[in-house]
PDB file of N, CA, C and O in Angstrom:
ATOM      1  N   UNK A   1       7.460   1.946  19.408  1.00 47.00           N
ATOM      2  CA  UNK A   1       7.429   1.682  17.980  1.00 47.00           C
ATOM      3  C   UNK A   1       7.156   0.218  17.743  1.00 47.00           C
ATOM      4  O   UNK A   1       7.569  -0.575  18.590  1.00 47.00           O
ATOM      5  N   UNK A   2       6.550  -0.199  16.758  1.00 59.00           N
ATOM      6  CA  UNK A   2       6.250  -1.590  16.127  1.00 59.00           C
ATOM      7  C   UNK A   2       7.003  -2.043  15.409  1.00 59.00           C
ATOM      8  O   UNK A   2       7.759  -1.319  14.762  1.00 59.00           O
ATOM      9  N   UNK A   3       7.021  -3.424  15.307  1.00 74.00           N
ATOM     10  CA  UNK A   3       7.691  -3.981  14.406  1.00 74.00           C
ATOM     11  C   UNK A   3       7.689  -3.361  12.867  1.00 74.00           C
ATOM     12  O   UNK A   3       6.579  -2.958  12.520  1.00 74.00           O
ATOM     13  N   UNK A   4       8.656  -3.230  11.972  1.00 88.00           N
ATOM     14  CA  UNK A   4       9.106  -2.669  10.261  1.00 88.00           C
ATOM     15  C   UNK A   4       8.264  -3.691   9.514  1.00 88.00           C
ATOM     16  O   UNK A   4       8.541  -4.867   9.277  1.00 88.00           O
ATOM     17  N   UNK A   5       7.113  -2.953   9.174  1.00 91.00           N
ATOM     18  CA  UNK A   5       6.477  -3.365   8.422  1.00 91.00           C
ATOM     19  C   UNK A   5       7.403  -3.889   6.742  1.00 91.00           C
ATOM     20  O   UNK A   5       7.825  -3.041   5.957  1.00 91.00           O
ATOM     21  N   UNK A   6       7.539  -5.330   6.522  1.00 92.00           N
ATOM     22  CA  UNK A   6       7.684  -5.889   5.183  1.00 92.00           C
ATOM     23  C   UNK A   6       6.699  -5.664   4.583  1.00 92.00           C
ATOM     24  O   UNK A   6       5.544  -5.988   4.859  1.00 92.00           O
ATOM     25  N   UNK A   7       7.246  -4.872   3.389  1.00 96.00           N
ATOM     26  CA  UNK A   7       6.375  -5.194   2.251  1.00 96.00           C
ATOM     27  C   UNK A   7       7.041  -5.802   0.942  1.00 96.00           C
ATOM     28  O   UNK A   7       8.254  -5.677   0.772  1.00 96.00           O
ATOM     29  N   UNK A   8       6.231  -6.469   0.009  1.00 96.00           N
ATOM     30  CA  UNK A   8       6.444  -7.486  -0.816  1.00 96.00           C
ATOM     31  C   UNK A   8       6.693  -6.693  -2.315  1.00 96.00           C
ATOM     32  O   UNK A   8       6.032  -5.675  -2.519  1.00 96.00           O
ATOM     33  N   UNK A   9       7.688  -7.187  -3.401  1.00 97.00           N
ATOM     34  CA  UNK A   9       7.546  -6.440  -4.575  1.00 97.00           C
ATOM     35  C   UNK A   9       6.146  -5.832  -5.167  1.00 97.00           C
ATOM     36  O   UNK A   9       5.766  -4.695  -5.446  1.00 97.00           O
ATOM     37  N   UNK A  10       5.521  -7.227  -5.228  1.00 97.00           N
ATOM     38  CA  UNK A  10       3.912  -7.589  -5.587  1.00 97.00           C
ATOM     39  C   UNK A  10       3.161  -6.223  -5.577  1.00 97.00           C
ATOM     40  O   UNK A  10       2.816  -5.445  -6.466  1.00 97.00           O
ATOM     41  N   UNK A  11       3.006  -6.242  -3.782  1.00 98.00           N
ATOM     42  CA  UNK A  11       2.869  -5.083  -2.832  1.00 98.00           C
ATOM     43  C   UNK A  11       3.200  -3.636  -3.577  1.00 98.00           C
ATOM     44  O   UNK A  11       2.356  -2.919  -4.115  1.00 98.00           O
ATOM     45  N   UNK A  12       4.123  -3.466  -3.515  1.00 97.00           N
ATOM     46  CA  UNK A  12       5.047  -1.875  -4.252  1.00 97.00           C
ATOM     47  C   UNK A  12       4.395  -1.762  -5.303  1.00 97.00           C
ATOM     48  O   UNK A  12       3.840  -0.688  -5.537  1.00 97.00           O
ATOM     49  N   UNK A  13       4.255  -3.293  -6.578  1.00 98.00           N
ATOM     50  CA  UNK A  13       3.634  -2.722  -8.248  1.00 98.00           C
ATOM     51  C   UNK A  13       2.598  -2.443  -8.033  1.00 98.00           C
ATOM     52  O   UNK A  13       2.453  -1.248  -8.290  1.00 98.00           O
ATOM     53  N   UNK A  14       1.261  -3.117  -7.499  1.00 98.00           N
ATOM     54  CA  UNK A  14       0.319  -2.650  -7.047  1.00 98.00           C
ATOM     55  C   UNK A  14      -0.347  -1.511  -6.631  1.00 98.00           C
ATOM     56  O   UNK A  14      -1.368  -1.012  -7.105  1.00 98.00           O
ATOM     57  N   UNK A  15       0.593  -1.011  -5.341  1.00 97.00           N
ATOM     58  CA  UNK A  15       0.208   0.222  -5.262  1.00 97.00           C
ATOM     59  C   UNK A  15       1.035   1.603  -6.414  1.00 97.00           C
ATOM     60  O   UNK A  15       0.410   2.572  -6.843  1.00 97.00           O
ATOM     61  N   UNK A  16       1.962   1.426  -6.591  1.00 97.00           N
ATOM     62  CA  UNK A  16       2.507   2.082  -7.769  1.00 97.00           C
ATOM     63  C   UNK A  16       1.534   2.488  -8.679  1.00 97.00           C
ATOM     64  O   UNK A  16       1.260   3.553  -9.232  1.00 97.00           O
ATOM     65  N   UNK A  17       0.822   0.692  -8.693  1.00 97.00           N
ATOM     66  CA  UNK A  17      -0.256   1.160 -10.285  1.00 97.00           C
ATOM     67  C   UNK A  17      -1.428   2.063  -9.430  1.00 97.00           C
ATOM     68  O   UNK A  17      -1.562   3.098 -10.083  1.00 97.00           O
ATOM     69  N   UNK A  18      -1.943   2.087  -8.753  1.00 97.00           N
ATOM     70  CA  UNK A  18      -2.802   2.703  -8.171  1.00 97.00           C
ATOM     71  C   UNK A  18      -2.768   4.302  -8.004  1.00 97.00           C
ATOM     72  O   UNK A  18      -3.662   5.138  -8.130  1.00 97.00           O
ATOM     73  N   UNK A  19      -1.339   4.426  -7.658  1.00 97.00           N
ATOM     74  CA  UNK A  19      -1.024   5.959  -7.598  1.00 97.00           C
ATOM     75  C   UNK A  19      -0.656   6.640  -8.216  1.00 97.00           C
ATOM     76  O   UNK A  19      -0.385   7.811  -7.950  1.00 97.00           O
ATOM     77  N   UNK A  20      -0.462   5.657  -9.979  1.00 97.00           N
ATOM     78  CA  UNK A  20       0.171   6.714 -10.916  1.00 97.00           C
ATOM     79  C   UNK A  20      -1.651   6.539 -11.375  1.00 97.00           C
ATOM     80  O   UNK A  20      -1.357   7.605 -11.916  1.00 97.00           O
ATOM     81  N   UNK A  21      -2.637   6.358 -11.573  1.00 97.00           N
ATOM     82  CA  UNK A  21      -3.928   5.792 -11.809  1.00 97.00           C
ATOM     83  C   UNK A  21      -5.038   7.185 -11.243  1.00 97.00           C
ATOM     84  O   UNK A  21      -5.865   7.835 -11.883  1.00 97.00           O
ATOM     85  N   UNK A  22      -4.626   7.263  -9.832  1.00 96.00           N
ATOM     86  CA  UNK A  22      -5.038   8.275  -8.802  1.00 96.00           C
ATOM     87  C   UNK A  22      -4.380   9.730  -9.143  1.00 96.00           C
ATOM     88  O   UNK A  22      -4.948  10.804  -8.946  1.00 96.00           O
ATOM     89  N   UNK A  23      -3.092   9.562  -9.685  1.00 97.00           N
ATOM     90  CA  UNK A  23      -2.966  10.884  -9.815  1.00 97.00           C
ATOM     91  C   UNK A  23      -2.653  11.389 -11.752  1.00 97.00           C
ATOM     92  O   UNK A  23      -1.928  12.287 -12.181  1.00 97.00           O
ATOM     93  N   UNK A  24      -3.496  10.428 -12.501  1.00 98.00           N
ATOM     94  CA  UNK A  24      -4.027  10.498 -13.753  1.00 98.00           C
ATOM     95  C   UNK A  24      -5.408  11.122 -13.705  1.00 98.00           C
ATOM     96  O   UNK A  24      -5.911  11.865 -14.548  1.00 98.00           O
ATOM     97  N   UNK A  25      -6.115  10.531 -12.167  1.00 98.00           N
ATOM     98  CA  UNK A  25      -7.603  10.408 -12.135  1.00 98.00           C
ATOM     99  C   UNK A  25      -8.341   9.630 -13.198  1.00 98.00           C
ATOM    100  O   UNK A  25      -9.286  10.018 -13.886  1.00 98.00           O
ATOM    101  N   UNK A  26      -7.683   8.363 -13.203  1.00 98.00           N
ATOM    102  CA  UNK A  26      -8.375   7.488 -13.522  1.00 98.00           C
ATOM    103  C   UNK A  26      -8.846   5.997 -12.981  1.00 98.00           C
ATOM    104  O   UNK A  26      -9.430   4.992 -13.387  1.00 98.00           O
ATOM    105  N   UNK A  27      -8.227   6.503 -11.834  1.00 97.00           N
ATOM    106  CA  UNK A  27      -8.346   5.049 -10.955  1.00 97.00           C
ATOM    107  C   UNK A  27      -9.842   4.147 -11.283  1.00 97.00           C
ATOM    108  O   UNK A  27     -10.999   4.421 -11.603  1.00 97.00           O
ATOM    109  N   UNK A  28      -9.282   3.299 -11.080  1.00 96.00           N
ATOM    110  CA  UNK A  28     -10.849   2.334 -11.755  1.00 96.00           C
ATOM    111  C   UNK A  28     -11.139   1.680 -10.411  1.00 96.00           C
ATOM    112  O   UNK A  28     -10.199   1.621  -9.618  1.00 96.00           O
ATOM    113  N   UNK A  29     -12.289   1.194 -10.062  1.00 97.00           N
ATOM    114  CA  UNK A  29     -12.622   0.259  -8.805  1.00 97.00           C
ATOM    115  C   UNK A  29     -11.945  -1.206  -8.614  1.00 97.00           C
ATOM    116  O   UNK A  29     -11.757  -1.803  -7.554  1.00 97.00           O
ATOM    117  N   UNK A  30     -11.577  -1.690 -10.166  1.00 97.00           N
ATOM    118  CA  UNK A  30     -10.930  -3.026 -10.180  1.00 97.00           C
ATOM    119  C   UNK A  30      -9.529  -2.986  -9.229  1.00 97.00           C
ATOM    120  O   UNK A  30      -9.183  -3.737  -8.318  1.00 97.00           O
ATOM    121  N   UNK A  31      -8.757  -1.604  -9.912  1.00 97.00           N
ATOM    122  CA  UNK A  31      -7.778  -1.763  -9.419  1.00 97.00           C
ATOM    123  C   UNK A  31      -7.925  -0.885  -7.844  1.00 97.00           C
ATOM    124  O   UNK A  31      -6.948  -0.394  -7.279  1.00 97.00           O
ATOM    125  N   UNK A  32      -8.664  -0.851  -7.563  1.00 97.00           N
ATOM    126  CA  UNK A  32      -8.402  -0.375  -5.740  1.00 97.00           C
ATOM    127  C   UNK A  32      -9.218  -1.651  -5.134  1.00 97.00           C
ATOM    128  O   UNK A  32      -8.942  -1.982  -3.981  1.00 97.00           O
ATOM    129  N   UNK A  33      -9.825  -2.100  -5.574  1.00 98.00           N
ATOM    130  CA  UNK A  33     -10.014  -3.705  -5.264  1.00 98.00           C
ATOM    131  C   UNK A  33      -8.627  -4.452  -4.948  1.00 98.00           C
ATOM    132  O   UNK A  33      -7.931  -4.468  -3.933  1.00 98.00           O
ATOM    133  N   UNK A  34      -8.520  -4.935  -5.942  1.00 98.00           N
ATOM    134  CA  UNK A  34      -6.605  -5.786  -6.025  1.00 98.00           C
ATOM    135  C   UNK A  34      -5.848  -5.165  -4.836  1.00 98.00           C
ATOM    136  O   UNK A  34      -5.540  -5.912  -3.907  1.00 98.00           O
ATOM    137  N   UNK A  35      -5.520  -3.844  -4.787  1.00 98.00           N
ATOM    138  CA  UNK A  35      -4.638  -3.176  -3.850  1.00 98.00           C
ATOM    139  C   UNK A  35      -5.066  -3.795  -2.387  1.00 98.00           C
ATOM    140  O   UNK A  35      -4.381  -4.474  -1.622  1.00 98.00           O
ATOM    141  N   UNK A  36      -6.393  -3.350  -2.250  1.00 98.00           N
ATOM    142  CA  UNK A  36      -6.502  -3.473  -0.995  1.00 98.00           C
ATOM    143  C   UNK A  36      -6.916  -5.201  -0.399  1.00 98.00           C
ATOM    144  O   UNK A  36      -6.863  -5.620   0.758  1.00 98.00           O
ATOM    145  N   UNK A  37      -7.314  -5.920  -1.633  1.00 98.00           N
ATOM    146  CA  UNK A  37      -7.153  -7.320  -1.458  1.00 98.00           C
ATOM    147  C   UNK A  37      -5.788  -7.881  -1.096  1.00 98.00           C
ATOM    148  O   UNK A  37      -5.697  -8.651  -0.140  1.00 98.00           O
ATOM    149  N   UNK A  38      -4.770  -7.553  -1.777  1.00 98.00           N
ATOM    150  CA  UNK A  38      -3.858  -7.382  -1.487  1.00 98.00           C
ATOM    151  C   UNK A  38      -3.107  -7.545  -0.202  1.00 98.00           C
ATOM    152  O   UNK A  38      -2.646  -8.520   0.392  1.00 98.00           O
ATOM    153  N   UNK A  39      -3.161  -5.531   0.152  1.00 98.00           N
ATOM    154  CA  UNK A  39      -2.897  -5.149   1.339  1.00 98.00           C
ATOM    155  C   UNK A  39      -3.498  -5.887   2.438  1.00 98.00           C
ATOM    156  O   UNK A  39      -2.885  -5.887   3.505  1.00 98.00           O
ATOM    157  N   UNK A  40      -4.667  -6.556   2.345  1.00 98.00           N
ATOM    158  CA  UNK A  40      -5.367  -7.504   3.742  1.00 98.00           C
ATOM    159  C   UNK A  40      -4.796  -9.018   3.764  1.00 98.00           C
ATOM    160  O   UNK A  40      -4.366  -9.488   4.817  1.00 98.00           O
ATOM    161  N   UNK A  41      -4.807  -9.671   2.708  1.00 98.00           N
ATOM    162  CA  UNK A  41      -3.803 -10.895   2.755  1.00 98.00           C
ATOM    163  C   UNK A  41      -2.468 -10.605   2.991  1.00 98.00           C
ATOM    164  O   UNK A  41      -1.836 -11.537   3.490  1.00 98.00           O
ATOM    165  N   UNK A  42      -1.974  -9.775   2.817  1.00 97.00           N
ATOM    166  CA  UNK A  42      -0.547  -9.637   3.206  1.00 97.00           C
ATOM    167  C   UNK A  42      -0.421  -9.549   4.713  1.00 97.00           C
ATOM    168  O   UNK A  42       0.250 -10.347   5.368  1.00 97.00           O
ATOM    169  N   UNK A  43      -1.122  -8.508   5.243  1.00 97.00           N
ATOM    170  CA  UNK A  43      -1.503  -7.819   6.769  1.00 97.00           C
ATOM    171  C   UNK A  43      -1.990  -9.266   7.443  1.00 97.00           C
ATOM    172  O   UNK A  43      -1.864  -9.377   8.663  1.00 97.00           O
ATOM    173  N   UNK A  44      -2.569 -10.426   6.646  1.00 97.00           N
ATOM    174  CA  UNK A  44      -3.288 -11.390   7.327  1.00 97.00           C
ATOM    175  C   UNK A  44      -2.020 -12.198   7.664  1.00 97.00           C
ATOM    176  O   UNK A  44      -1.565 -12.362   8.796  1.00 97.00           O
ATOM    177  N   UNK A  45      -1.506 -12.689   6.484  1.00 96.00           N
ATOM    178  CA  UNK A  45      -0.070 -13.386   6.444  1.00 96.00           C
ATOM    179  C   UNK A  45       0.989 -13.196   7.208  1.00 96.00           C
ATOM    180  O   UNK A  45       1.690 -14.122   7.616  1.00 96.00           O
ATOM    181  N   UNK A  46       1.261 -11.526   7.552  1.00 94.00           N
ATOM    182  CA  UNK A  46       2.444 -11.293   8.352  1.00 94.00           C
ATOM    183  C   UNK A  46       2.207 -10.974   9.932  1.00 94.00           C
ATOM    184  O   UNK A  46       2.899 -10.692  10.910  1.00 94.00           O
ATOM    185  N   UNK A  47       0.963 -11.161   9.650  1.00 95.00           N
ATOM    186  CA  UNK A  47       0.340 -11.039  11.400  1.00 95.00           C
ATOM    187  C   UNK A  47       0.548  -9.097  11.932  1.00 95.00           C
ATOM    188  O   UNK A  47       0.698  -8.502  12.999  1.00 95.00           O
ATOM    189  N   UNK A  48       0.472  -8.833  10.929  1.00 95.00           N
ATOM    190  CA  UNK A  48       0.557  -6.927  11.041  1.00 95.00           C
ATOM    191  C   UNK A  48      -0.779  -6.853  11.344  1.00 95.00           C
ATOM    192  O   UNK A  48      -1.380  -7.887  11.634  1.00 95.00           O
ATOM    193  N   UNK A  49      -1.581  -5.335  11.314  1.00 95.00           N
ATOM    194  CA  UNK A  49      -2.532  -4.818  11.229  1.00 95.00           C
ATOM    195  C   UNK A  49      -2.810  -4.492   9.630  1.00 95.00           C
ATOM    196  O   UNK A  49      -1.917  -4.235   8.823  1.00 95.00           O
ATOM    197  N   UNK A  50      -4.212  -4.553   9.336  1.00 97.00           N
ATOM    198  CA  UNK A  50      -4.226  -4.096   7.651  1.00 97.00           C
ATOM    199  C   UNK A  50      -4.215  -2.510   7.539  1.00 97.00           C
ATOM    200  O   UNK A  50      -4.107  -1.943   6.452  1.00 97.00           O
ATOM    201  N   UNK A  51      -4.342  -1.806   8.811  1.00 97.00           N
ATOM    202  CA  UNK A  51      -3.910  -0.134   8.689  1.00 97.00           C
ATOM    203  C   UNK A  51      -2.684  -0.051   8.558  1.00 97.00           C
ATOM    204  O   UNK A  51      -2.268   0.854   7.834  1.00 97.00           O
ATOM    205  N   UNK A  52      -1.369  -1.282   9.438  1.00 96.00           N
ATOM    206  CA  UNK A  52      -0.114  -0.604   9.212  1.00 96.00           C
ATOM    207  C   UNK A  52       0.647  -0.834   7.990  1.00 96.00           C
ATOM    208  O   UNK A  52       1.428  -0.088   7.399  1.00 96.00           O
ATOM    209  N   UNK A  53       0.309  -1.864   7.767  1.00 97.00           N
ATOM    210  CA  UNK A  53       0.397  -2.738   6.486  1.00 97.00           C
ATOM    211  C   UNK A  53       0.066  -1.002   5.416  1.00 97.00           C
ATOM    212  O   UNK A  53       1.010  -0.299   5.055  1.00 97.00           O
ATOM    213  N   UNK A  54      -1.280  -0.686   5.133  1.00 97.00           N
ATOM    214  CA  UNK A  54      -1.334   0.151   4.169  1.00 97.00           C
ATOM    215  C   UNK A  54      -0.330   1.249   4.089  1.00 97.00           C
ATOM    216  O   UNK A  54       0.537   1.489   3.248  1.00 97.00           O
ATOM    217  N   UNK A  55      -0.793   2.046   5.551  1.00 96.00           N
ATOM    218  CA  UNK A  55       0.164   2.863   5.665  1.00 96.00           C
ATOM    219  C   UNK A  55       1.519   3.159   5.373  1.00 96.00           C
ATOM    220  O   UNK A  55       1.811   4.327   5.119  1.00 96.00           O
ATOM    221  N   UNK A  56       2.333   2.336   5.369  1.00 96.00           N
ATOM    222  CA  UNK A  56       3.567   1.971   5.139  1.00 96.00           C
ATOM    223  C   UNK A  56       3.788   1.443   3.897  1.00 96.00           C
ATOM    224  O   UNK A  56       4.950   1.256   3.535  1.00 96.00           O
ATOM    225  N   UNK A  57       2.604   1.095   2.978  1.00 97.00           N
ATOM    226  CA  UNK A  57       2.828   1.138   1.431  1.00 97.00           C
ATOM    227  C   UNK A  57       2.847   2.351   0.627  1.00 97.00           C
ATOM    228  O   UNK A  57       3.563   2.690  -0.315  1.00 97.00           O
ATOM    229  N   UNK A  58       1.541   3.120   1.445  1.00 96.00           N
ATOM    230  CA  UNK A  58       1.465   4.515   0.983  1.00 96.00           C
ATOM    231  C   UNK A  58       2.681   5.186   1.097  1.00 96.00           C
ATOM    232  O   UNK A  58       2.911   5.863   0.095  1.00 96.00           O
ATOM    233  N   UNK A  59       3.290   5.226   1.703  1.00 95.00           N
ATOM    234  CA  UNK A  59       4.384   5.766   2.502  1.00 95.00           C
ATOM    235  C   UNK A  59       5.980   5.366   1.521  1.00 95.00           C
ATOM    236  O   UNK A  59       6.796   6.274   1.366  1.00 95.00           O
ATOM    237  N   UNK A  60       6.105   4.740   1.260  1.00 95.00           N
ATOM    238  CA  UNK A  60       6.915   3.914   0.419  1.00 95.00           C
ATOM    239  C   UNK A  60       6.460   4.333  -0.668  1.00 95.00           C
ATOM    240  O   UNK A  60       6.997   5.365  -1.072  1.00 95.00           O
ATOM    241  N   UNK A  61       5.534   3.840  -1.393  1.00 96.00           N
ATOM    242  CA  UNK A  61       5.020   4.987  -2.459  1.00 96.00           C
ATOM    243  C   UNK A  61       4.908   6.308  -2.809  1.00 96.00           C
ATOM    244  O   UNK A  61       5.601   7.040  -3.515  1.00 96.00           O
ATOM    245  N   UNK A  62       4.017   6.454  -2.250  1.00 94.00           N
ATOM    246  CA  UNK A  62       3.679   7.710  -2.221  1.00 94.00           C
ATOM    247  C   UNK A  62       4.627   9.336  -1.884  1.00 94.00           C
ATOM    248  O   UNK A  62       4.590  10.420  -2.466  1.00 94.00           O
ATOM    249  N   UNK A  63       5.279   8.935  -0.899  1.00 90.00           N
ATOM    250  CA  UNK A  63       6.632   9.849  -0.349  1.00 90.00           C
ATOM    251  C   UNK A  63       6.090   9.774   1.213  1.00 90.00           C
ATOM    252  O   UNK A  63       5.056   9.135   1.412  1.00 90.00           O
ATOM    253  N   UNK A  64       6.628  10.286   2.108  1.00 64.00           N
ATOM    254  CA  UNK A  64       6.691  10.612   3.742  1.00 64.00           C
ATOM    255  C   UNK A  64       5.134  11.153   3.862  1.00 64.00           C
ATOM    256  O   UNK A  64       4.469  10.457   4.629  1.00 64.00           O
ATOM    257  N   UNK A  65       4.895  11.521   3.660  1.00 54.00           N
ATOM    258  CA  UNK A  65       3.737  12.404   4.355  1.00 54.00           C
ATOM    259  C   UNK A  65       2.618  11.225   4.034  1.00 54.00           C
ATOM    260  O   UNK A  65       1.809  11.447   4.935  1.00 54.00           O
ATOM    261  N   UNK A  66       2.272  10.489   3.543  1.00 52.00           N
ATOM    262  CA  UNK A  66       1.592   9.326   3.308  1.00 52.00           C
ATOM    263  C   UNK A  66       1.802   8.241   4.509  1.00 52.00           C
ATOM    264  O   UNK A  66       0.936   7.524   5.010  1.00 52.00           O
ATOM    265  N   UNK A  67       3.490   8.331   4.902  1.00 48.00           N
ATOM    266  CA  UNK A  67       3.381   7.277   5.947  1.00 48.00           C
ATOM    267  C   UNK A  67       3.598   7.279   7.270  1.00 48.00           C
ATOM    268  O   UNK A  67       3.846   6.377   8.071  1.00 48.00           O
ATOM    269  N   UNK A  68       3.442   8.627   7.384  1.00 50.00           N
ATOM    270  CA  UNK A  68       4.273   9.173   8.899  1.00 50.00           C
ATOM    271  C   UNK A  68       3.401   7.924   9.587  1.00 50.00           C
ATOM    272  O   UNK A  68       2.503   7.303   9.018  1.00 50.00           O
ATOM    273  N   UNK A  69       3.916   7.692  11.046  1.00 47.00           N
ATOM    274  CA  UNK A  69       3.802   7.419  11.615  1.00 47.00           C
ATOM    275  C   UNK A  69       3.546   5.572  11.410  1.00 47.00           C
ATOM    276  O   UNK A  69       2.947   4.863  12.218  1.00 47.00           O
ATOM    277  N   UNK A  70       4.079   5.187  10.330  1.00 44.00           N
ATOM    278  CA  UNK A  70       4.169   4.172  10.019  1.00 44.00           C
ATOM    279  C   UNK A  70       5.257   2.814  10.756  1.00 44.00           C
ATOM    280  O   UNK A  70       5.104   1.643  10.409  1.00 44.00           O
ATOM    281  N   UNK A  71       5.868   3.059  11.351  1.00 42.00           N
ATOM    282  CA  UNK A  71       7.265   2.616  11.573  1.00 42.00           C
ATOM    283  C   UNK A  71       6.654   2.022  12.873  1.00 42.00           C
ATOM    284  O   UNK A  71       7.368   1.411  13.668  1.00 42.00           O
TER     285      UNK A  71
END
């Protein structure tokens, strides 16, 4: 197992907005831009990967099945 991916408040509203957006079906490109701009400066910053980094937002968000194998 890898190090517990931190994630940041920032992080959480972000994708929050994204997934209440996605499951409106209205997600716009701006905002999956931001997210994943985001998700790569963060992943850059904490010296993670930007897959585990996501994963583990989805996952946190989203519910379990978004992040299996995240940990």
């Amino acid at each position: 197992m890898g190090k517990k991916i931190e994630l940041t408040d920032q992080l959480i509203e972000l994708e929050t907005l994204a997934w209440a957006e996605i499951r409106e079906g209205v997600l716009t490109l701006a905002t999956a831009e931001i997210v994943q701009a985001a998700i790569t400066a963060h992943a850059e910053a904490s010296g993670q990967s930007r897959q585990a980094v996501e994963q583990a937002l989805k996952g946190r968000v989203r519910g379990t099945e978004a992040g299996e194998g995240a940990e």
